Coordinates of C-alpha atoms and ligand atoms in Angstrom, one line a residue:
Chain R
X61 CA 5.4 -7.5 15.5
X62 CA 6.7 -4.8 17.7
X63 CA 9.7 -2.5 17.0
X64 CA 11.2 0.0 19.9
X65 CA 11.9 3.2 18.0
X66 CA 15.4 5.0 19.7
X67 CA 17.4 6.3 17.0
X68 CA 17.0 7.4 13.6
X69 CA 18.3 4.1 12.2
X70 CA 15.6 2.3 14.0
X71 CA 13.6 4.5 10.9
X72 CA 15.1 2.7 8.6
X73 CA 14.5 -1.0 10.1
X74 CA 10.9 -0.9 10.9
X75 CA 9.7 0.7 7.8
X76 CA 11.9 -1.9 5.9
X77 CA 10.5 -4.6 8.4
X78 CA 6.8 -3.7 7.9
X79 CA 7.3 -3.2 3.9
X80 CA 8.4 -6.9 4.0
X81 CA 4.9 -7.8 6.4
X82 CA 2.8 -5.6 3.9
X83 CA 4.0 -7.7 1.1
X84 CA 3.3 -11.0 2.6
X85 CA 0.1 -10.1 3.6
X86 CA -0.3 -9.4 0.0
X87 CA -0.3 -5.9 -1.1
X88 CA 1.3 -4.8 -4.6
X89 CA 4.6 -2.9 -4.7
X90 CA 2.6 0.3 -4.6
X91 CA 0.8 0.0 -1.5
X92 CA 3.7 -1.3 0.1
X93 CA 5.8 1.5 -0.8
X94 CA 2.9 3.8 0.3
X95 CA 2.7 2.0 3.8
X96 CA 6.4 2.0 4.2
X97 CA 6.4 5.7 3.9
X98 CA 3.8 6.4 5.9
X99 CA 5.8 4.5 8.5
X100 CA 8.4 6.8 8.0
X101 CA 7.1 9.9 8.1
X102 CA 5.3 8.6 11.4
X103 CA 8.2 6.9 13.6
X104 CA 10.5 10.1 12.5
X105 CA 8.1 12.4 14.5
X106 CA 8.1 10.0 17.2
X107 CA 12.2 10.0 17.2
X108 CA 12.2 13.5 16.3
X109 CA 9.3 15.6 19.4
X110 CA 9.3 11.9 21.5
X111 CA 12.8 11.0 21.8
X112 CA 11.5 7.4 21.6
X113 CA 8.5 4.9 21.2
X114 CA 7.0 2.0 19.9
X115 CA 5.6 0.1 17.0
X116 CA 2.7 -2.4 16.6
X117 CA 2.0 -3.7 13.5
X118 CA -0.4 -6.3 12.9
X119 CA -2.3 -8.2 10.3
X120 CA -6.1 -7.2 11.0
X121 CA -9.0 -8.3 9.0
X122 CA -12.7 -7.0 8.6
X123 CA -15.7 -8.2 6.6
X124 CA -13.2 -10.7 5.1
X125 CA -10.9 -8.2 3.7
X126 CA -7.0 -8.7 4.7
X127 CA -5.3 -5.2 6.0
X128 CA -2.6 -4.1 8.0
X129 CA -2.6 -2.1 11.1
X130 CA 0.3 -0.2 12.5
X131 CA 0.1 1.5 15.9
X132 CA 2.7 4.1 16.7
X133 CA 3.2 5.6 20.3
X134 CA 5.0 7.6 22.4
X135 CA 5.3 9.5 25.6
X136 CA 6.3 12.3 24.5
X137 CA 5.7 16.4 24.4
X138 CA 1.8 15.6 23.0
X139 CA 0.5 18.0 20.3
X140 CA -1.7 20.9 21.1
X141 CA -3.5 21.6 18.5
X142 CA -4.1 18.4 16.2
X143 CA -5.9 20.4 13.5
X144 CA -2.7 22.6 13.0
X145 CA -0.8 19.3 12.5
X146 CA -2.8 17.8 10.1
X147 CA -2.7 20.9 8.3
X148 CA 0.1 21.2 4.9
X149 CA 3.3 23.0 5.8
X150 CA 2.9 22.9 9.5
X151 CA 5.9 22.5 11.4
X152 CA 7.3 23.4 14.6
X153 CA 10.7 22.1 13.6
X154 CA 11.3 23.5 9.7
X155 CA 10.2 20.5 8.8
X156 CA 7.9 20.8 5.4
X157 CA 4.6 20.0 7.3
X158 CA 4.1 17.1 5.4
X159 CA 4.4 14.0 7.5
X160 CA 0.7 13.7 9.6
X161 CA -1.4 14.8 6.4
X162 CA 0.9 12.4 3.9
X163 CA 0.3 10.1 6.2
X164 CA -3.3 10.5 6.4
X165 CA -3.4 10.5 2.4
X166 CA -1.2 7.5 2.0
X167 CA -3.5 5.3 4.0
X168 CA -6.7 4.2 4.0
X169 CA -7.6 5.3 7.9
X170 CA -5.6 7.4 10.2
X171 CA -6.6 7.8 13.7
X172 CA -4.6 10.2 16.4
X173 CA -4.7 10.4 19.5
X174 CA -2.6 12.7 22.1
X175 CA -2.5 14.6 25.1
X176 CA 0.0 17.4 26.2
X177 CA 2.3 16.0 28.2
X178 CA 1.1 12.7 27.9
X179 CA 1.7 11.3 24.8
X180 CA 0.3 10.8 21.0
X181 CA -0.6 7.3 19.7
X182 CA -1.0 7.2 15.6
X183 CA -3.5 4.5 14.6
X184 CA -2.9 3.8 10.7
X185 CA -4.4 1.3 8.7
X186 CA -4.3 -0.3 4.8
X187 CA -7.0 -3.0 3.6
X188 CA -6.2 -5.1 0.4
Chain J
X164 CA -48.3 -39.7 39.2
X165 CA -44.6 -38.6 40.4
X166 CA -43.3 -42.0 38.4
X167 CA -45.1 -41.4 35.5
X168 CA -43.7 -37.3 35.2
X169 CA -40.1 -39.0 35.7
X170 CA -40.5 -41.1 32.9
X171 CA -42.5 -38.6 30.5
X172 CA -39.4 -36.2 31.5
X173 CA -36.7 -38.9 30.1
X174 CA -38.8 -39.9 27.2
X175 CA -39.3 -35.6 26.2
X176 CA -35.5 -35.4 26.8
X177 CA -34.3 -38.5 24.5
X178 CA -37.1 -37.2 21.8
X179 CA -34.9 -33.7 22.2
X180 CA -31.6 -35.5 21.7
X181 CA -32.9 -37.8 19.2
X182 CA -33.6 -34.8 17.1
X183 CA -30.6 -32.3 17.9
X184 CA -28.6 -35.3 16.7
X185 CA -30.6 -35.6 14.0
X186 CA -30.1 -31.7 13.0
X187 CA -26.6 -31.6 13.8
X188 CA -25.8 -34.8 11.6
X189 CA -27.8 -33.8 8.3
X190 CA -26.5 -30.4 8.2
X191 CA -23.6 -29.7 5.7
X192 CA -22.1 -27.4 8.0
X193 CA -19.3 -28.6 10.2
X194 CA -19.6 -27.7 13.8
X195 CA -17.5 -28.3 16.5
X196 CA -17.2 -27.1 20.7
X197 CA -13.5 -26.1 21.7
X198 CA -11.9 -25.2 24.9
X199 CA -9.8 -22.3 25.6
X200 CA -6.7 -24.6 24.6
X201 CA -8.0 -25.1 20.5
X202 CA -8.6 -28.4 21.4
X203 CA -12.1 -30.3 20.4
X204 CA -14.3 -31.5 22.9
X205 CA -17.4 -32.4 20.7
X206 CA -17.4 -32.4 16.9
X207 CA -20.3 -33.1 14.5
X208 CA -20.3 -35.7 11.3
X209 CA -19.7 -32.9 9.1
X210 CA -16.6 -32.4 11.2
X211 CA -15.4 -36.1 10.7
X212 CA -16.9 -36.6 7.6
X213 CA -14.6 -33.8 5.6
X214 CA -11.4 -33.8 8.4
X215 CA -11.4 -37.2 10.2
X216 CA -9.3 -39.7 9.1
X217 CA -9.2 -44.1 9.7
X218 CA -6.2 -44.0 11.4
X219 CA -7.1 -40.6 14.2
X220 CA -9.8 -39.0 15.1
X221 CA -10.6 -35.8 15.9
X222 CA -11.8 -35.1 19.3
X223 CA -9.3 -33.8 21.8
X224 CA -6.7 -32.5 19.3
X225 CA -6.4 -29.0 18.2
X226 CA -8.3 -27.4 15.5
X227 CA -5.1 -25.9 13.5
X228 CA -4.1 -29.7 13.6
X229 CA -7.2 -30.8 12.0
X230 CA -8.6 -28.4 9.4
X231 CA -5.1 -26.9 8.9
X232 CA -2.5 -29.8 9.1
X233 CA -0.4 -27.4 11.0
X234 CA 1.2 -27.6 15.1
X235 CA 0.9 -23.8 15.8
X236 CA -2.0 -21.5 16.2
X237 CA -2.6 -19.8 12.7
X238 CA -1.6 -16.5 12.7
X239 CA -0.7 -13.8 10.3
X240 CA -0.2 -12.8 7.7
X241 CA -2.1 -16.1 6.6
X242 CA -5.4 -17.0 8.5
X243 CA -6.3 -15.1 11.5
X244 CA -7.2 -17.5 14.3
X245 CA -11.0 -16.3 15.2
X246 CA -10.4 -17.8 18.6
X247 CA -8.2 -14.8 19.8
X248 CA -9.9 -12.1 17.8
X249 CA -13.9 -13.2 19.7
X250 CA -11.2 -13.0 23.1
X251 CA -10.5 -9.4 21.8
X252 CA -13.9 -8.6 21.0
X253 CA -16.0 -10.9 22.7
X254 CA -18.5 -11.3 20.2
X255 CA -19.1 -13.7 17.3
X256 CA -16.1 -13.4 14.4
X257 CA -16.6 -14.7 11.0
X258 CA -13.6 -15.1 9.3
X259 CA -12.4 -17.0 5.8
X260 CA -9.8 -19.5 5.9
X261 CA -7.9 -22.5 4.1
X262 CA -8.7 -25.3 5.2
X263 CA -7.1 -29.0 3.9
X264 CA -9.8 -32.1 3.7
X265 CA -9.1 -35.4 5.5
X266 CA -7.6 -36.2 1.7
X267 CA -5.4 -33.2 1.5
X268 CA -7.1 -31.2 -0.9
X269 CA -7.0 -27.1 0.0
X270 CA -10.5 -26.3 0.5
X271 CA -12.1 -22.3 1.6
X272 CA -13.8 -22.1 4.6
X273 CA -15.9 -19.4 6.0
X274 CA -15.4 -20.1 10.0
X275 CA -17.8 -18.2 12.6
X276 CA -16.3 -18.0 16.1
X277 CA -18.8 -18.3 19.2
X278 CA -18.2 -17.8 22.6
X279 CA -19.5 -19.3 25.2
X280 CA -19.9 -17.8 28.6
X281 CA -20.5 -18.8 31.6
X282 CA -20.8 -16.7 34.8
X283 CA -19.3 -13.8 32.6
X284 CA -16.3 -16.0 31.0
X285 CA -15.1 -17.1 27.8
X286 CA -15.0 -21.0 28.4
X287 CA -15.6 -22.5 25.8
X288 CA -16.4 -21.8 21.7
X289 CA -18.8 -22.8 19.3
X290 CA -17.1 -22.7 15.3
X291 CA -19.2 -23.2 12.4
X292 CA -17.7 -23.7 9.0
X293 CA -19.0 -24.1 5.8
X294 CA -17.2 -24.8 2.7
X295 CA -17.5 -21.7 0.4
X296 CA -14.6 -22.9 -2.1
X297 CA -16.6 -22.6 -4.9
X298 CA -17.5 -19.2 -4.3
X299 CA -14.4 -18.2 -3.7
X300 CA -13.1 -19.8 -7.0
X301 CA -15.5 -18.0 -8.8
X302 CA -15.1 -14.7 -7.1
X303 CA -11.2 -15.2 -7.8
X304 CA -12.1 -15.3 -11.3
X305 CA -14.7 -12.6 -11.4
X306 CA -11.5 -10.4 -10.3
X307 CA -9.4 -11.7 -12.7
X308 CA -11.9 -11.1 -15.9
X309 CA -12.5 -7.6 -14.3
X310 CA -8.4 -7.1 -14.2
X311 CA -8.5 -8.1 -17.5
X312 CA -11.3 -6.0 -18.9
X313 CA -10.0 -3.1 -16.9
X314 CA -6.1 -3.6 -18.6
X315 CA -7.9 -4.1 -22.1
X316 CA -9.8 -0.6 -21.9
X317 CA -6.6 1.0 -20.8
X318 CA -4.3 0.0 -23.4
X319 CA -1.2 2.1 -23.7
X320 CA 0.2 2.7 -26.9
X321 CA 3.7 3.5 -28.0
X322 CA 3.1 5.6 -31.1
X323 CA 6.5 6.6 -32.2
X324 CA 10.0 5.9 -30.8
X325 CA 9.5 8.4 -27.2
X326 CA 6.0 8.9 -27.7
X327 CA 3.0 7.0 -25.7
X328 CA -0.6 7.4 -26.0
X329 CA -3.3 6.2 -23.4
X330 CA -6.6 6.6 -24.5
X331 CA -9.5 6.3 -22.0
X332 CA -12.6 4.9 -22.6
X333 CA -15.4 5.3 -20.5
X334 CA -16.6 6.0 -16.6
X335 CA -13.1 6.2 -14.5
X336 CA -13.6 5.0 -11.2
X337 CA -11.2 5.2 -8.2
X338 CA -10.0 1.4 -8.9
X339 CA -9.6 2.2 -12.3
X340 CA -7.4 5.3 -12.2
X341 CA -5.3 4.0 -9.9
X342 CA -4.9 1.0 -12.3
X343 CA -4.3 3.7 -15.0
X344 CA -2.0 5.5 -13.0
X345 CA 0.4 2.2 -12.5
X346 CA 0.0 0.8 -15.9
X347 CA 1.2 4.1 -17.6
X348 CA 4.0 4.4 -15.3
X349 CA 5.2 0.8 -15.7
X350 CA 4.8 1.5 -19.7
X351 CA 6.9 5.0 -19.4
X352 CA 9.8 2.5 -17.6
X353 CA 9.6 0.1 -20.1
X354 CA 9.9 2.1 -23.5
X355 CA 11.9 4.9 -21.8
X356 CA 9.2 7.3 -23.4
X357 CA 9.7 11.4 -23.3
X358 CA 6.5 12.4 -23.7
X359 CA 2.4 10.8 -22.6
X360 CA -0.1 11.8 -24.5
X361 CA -3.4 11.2 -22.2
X362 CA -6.5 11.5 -24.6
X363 CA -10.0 11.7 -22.3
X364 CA -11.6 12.3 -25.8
X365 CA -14.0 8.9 -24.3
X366 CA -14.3 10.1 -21.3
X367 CA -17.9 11.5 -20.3
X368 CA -17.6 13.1 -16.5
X369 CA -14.7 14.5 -15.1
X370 CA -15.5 15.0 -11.4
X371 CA -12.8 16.3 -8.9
X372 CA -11.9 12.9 -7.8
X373 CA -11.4 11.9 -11.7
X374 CA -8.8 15.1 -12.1
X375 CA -7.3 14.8 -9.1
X376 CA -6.1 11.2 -9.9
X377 CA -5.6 12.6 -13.8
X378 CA -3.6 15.8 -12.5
X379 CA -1.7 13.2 -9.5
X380 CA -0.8 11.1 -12.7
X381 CA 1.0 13.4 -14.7
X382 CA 2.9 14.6 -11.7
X383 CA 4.1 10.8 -11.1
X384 CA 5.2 11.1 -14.2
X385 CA 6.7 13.6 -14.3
X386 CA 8.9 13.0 -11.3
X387 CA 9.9 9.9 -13.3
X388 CA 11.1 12.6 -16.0
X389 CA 8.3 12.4 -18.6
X390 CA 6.0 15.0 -19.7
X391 CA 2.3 14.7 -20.5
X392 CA 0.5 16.1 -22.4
X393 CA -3.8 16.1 -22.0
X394 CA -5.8 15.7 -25.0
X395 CA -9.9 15.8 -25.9
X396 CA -11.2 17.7 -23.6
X397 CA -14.3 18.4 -24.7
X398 CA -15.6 22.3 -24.2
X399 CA -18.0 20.9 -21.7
X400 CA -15.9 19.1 -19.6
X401 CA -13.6 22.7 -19.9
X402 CA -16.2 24.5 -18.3
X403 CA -17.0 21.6 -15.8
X404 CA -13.3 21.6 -14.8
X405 CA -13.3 25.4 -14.2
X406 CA -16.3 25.5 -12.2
X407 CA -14.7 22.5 -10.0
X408 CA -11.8 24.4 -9.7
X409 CA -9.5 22.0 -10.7
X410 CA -6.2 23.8 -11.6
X411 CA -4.3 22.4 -14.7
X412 CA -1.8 24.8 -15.0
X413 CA 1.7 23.6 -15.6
X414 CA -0.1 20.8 -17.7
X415 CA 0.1 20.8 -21.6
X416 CA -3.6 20.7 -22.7
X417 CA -4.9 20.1 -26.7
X418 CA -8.1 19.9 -27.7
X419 CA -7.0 17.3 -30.3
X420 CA -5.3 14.2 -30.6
X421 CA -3.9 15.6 -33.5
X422 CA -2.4 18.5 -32.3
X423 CA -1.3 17.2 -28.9
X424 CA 0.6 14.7 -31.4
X425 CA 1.9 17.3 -33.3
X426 CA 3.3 19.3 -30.1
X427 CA 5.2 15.8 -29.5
X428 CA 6.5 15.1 -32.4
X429 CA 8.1 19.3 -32.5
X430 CA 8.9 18.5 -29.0
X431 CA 10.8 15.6 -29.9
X432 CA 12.6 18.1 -33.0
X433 CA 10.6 15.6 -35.6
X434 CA 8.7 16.9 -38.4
X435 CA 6.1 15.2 -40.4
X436 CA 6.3 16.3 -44.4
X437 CA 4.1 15.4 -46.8
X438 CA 5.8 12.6 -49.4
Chain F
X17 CA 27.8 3.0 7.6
X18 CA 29.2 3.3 4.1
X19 CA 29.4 6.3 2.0
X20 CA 27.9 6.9 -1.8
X21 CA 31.2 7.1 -4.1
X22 CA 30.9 10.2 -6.5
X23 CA 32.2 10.1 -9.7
X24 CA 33.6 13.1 -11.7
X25 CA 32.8 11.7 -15.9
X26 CA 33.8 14.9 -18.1
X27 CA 32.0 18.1 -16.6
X28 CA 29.5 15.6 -14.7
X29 CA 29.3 14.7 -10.9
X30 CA 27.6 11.0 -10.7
X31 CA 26.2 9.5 -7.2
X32 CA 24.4 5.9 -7.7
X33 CA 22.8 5.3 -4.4
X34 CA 22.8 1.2 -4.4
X35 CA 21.4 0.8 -1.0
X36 CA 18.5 1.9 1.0
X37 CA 19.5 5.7 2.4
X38 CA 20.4 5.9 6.2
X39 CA 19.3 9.4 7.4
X40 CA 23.6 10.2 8.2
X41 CA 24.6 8.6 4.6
X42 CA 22.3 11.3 3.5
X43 CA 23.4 14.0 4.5
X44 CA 27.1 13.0 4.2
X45 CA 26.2 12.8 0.4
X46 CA 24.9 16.1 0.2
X47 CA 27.8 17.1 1.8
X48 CA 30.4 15.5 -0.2
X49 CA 28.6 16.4 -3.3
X50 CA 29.1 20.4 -2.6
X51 CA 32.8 19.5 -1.4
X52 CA 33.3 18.2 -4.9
X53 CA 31.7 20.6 -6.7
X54 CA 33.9 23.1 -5.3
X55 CA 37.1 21.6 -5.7
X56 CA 36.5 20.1 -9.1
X57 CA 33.8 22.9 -11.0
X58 CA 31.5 20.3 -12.1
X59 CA 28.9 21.9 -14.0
X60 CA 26.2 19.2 -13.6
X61 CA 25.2 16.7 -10.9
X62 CA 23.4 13.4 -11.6
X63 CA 21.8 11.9 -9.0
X64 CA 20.5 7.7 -9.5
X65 CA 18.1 6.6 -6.7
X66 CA 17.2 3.7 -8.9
X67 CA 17.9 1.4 -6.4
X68 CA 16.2 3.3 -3.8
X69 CA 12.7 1.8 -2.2
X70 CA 11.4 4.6 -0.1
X71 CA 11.6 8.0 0.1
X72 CA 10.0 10.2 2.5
X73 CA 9.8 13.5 3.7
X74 CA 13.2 13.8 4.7
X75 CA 15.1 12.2 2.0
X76 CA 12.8 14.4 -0.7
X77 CA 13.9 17.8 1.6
X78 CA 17.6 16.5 1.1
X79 CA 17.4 15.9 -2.4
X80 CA 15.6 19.5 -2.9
X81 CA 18.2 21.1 -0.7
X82 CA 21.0 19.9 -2.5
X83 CA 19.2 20.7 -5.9
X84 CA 19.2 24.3 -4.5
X85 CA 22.3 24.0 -3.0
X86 CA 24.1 22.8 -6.2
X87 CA 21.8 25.6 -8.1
X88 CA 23.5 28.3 -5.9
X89 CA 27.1 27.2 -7.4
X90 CA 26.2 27.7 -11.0
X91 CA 25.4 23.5 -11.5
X92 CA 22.4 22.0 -12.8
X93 CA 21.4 18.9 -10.9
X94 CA 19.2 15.7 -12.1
X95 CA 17.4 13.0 -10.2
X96 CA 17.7 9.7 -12.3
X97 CA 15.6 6.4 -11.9
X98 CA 12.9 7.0 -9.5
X99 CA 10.8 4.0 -9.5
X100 CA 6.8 4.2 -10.6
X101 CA 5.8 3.2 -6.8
X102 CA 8.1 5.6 -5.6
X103 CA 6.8 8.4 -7.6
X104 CA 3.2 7.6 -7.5
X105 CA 3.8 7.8 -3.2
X106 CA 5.6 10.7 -3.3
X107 CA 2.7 12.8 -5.3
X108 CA 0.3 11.4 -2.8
X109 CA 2.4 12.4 -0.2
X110 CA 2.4 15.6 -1.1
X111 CA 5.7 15.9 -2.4
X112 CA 6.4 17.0 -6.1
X113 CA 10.5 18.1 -6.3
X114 CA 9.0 21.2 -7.8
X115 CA 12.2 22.4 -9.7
X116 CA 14.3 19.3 -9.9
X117 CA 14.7 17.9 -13.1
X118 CA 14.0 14.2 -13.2
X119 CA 14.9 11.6 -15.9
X120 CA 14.1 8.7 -17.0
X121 CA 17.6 6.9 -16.6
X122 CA 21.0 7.5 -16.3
X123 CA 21.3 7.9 -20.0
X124 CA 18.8 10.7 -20.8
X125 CA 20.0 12.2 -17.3
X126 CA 23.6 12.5 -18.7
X127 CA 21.8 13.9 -22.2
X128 CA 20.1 16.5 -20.5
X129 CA 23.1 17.7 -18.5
X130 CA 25.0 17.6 -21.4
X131 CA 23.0 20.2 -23.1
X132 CA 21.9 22.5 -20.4
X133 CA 25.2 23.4 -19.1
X134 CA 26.7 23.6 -22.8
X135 CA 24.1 26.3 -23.8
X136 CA 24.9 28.0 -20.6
X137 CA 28.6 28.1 -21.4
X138 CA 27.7 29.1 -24.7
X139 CA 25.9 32.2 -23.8
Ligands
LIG270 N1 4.7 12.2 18.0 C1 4.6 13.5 18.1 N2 4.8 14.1 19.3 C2 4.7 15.5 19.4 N3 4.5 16.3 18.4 C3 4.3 15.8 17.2 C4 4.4 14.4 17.0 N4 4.1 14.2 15.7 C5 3.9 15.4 15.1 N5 4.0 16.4 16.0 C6 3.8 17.8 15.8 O1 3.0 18.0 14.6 C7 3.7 18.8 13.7 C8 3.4 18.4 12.3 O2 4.0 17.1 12.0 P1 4.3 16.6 10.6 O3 5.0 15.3 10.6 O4 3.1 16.8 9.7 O5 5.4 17.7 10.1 P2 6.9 17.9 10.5 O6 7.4 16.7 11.2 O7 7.0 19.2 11.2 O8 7.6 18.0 9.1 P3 8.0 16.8 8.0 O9 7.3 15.6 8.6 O10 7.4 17.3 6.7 O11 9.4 16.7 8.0 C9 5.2 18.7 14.0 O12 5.9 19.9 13.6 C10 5.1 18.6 15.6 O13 4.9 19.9 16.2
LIG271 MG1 7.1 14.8 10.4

């Protein structure tokens, strides 16, 4: 599944979208609401220092155990220093700081990727 | 001399086929060659044996078709074809699948995925499926009994009208504690209870992971508006906590049942007299 | 996009968000709910999110601003009906409402208002 990210409605849609995948894939209503979230917090940076991106999400599945991968991108600004980012209360925006690292915590891997300029690309993942 | 290699060549080469058919026949496994389009070019007995039917066989038609019953390639969130995850990867991919017999019945089947190459392409694949259902079956159980045993050592139990007590018994995992974590939230819901009362009175290590999912539990809670209150911890398990420097401040702690019950129950403006 | 109705019940300001929270309905809540506090002198605000599925880092900011907000006009805000999922993510996302009062359900949220702003008026 792929979901263009534009406005701050498309938020809304994808994680509600990818909830809905996470649950037929056959994670509990925790998990779910933890990847939904995650989602969030992820696609609202990319609307928010991006402008606009995309979304990838897709069942994966490793040593026989079901999970779900979502791959968020963008062409934007880049980040400079991806320790600072990951780091609580960070923020170049006011923002509380809390999206990458809640991100991070809420799923089971996290990968980033991003070069000034160029772009980030957020690789998160969830196995049942 | 020439004549006589010729035929020694052809009689070497039917003795080969004589016995890979022989292999490939007795083997329980069912193995089949596909093209780049799903479809079958070669299948073994096992193949027709467990998915071929009287009436079609099974060469030239699609593999979803045969072991799944279905017209589309699988994809998820149910079984992940292993045909475009070797074209990703290009290497062997074992993956677990239902499958449904030539009689209909829903069977598990652990599939491996082989490429075959030739002058650096994928043309054609090798799969090799066994029938693991009974493992399965019993692994599905063994999950079950352990979701059972893991609900019946974490009983939660509503002591008075607004009151709930979870005692825990034993080594806390991460699997457990989250399973802890949900079932004494789902319980707070149901009886609408003001106060938790979370005795570790059976509990013999606290690591940080343990209190961190202990301290992450009675924050969820208390975003769903009740309090808790920790109970029976032990002096050495104190001074462990300290030296981890696991911070439990803003966290009503007792060293007793009893008087974390008693706290409640003044809490609650109820008071237990003597007849 | 449509907006959260708030009811005025006694002293009591009551928003029951029914649907999933767009990031405008949002804020327009937190607006409206300081536009009715000053016209009507509510002394508490309830808040249900029962119905709501997610909540991330910008919906918790919004409900902590407006707790601080509602704070800064003499009213004492609760957050009603979180669900267990929703709690349990927002604690591993790092988010604890540190200063809201929560309650179990619309009931007990109406209790506790009840009682905090009558001791205040009392004093
Ligand atoms: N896709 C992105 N492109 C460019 N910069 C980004 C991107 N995502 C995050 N950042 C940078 O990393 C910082 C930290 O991001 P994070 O999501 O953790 O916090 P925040 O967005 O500032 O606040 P919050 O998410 O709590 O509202 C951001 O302030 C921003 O500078
Ligand atoms: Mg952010």
């Amino acid at each position: 599944m792929k979901v263009e990210l534009k406005t701050v409605d498309d938020i809304i849609i994808s994680r509600s979208a990818i909830k809905d995948m996470a649950k037929e894939i056959g994670f509990g209503i925790v998990d779910q609401t933890k990847i939904a979230t995650a989602v969030s917090e992820l696609a609202r940076n990319i609307v928010i220092y991006a402008g606009s991106g995309i979304l990838n999400v897709s069942a994966v599945m490793k040593n026989d155990r079901k999970g779900i991968e979502i791959i968020c991108e963008d062409h934007g600004p880049g980040i400079e220093d991806i320790g600072l980012a990951f780091k609580d209360g960070y923020s170049t925006s006011k923002g509380m700081g809390m999206g990458l690292p809640g991100a991070r915590r809420l799923m089971d891997e996290l990968d980033l990727k991003s070069e000034k300029g160029k772009g980030t690309t957020v690789m998160i993942r969830k196995w049942l | 001399m020439a004549k006589n290699r010729q035929a020694k060549n052809i009689e070497e080469g039917i003795h080969d086929l004589t016995i890979y058919k022989k292999v490939l026949d007795n083997v329980h496994e069912e193995i089949m060659l596909l093209d780049t389009d799903y479809r079958i070019l070669w299948a073994n007995k096992g193949v027709m044996d467990k998915y071929g039917s009287a009436k079609a066989g099974v060469i030239s038609e699609p593999c979803y078709k045969v072991t799944h019953g279905i017209d589309h390639v699988c994809r998820p969130p149910h079984d992940i074809c292993p045909i475009e995850e070797v074209m990703k990867d290009g290497g062997p991919v074992t993956v677990l699948h239902t499958h449904f017999n030539r009689n209909g019945d829903k069977i598990y089947a652990e599939v491996t995925s082989y490429p075959v190459y030739d002058n650096g392409r994928i043309t054609e694949f090798i799969h090799i499926s066994r029938d693991v259902t009974e493992r399965v079956i019993a692994e599905e159980r063994l999950k079950e009994h352990q979701k059972a045993i893991i609900e019946l050592s974490t009983p939660v139990i509503e002591v008075w009208k607004g009151i709930i007590a979870l005692p825990l018994i034993g080594i806390i995992d991460s699997s457990r504690a989250r399973q802890i974590m949900e079932n004494l939230l789902d319980v707070i819901v149901k009886t609408s209870a003001s106060i938790a009362i979370i005795d570790i009175t059976g509990v013999p290590i606290v690591d940080t992971e343990v209190a961190d999912r202990l301290i992450k539990t009675i924050k969820a809670a208390m975003l769903l508006g009740t309090r808790c209150v920790m109970v029976g911890i032990k002096p050495e398990i104190a001074q462990s906590m300290v030296h981890l420097g696991v911070d439990l401040s803003g966290v009503s702690t007792f060293a007793s049942l009893q008087s974390g019950l008693d706290y409640a129950f003044r809490e609650m403006g109820l008071k237990v007299v003597p007849q | 996009m449509s907006k959260i109705p708030i009811l005025k019940i006694e002293d009591i300001l009551i928003a029951s968000v029914q649907t999933e929270l767009h990031d405008r309905m949002a804020e327009d809540l937190q607006h409206d709910i300081m536009e009715e506090l000053g016209r009507t002198n509510a002394r508490g605000v309830l808040i249900d999110v029962t119905a709501l599925a997610i909540v991330d880092s910008f919906l918790g900011r919004m409900i902590g601003d407006t707790a601080k907000m509602t704070r800064m006009m003499g009213a004492k805000t609760v957050l009603v009906g979180l669900q267990p999922a929703v709690a349990i993510t927002m604690v591993e996302l790092g988010m604890e409402l540190a200063g809201i009062h929560t309650a179990l359900n619309m009931e007990k949220g109406i209790d506790w208002l009840r009682q905090n702003t009558k001791n205040r008026a009392m004093q």
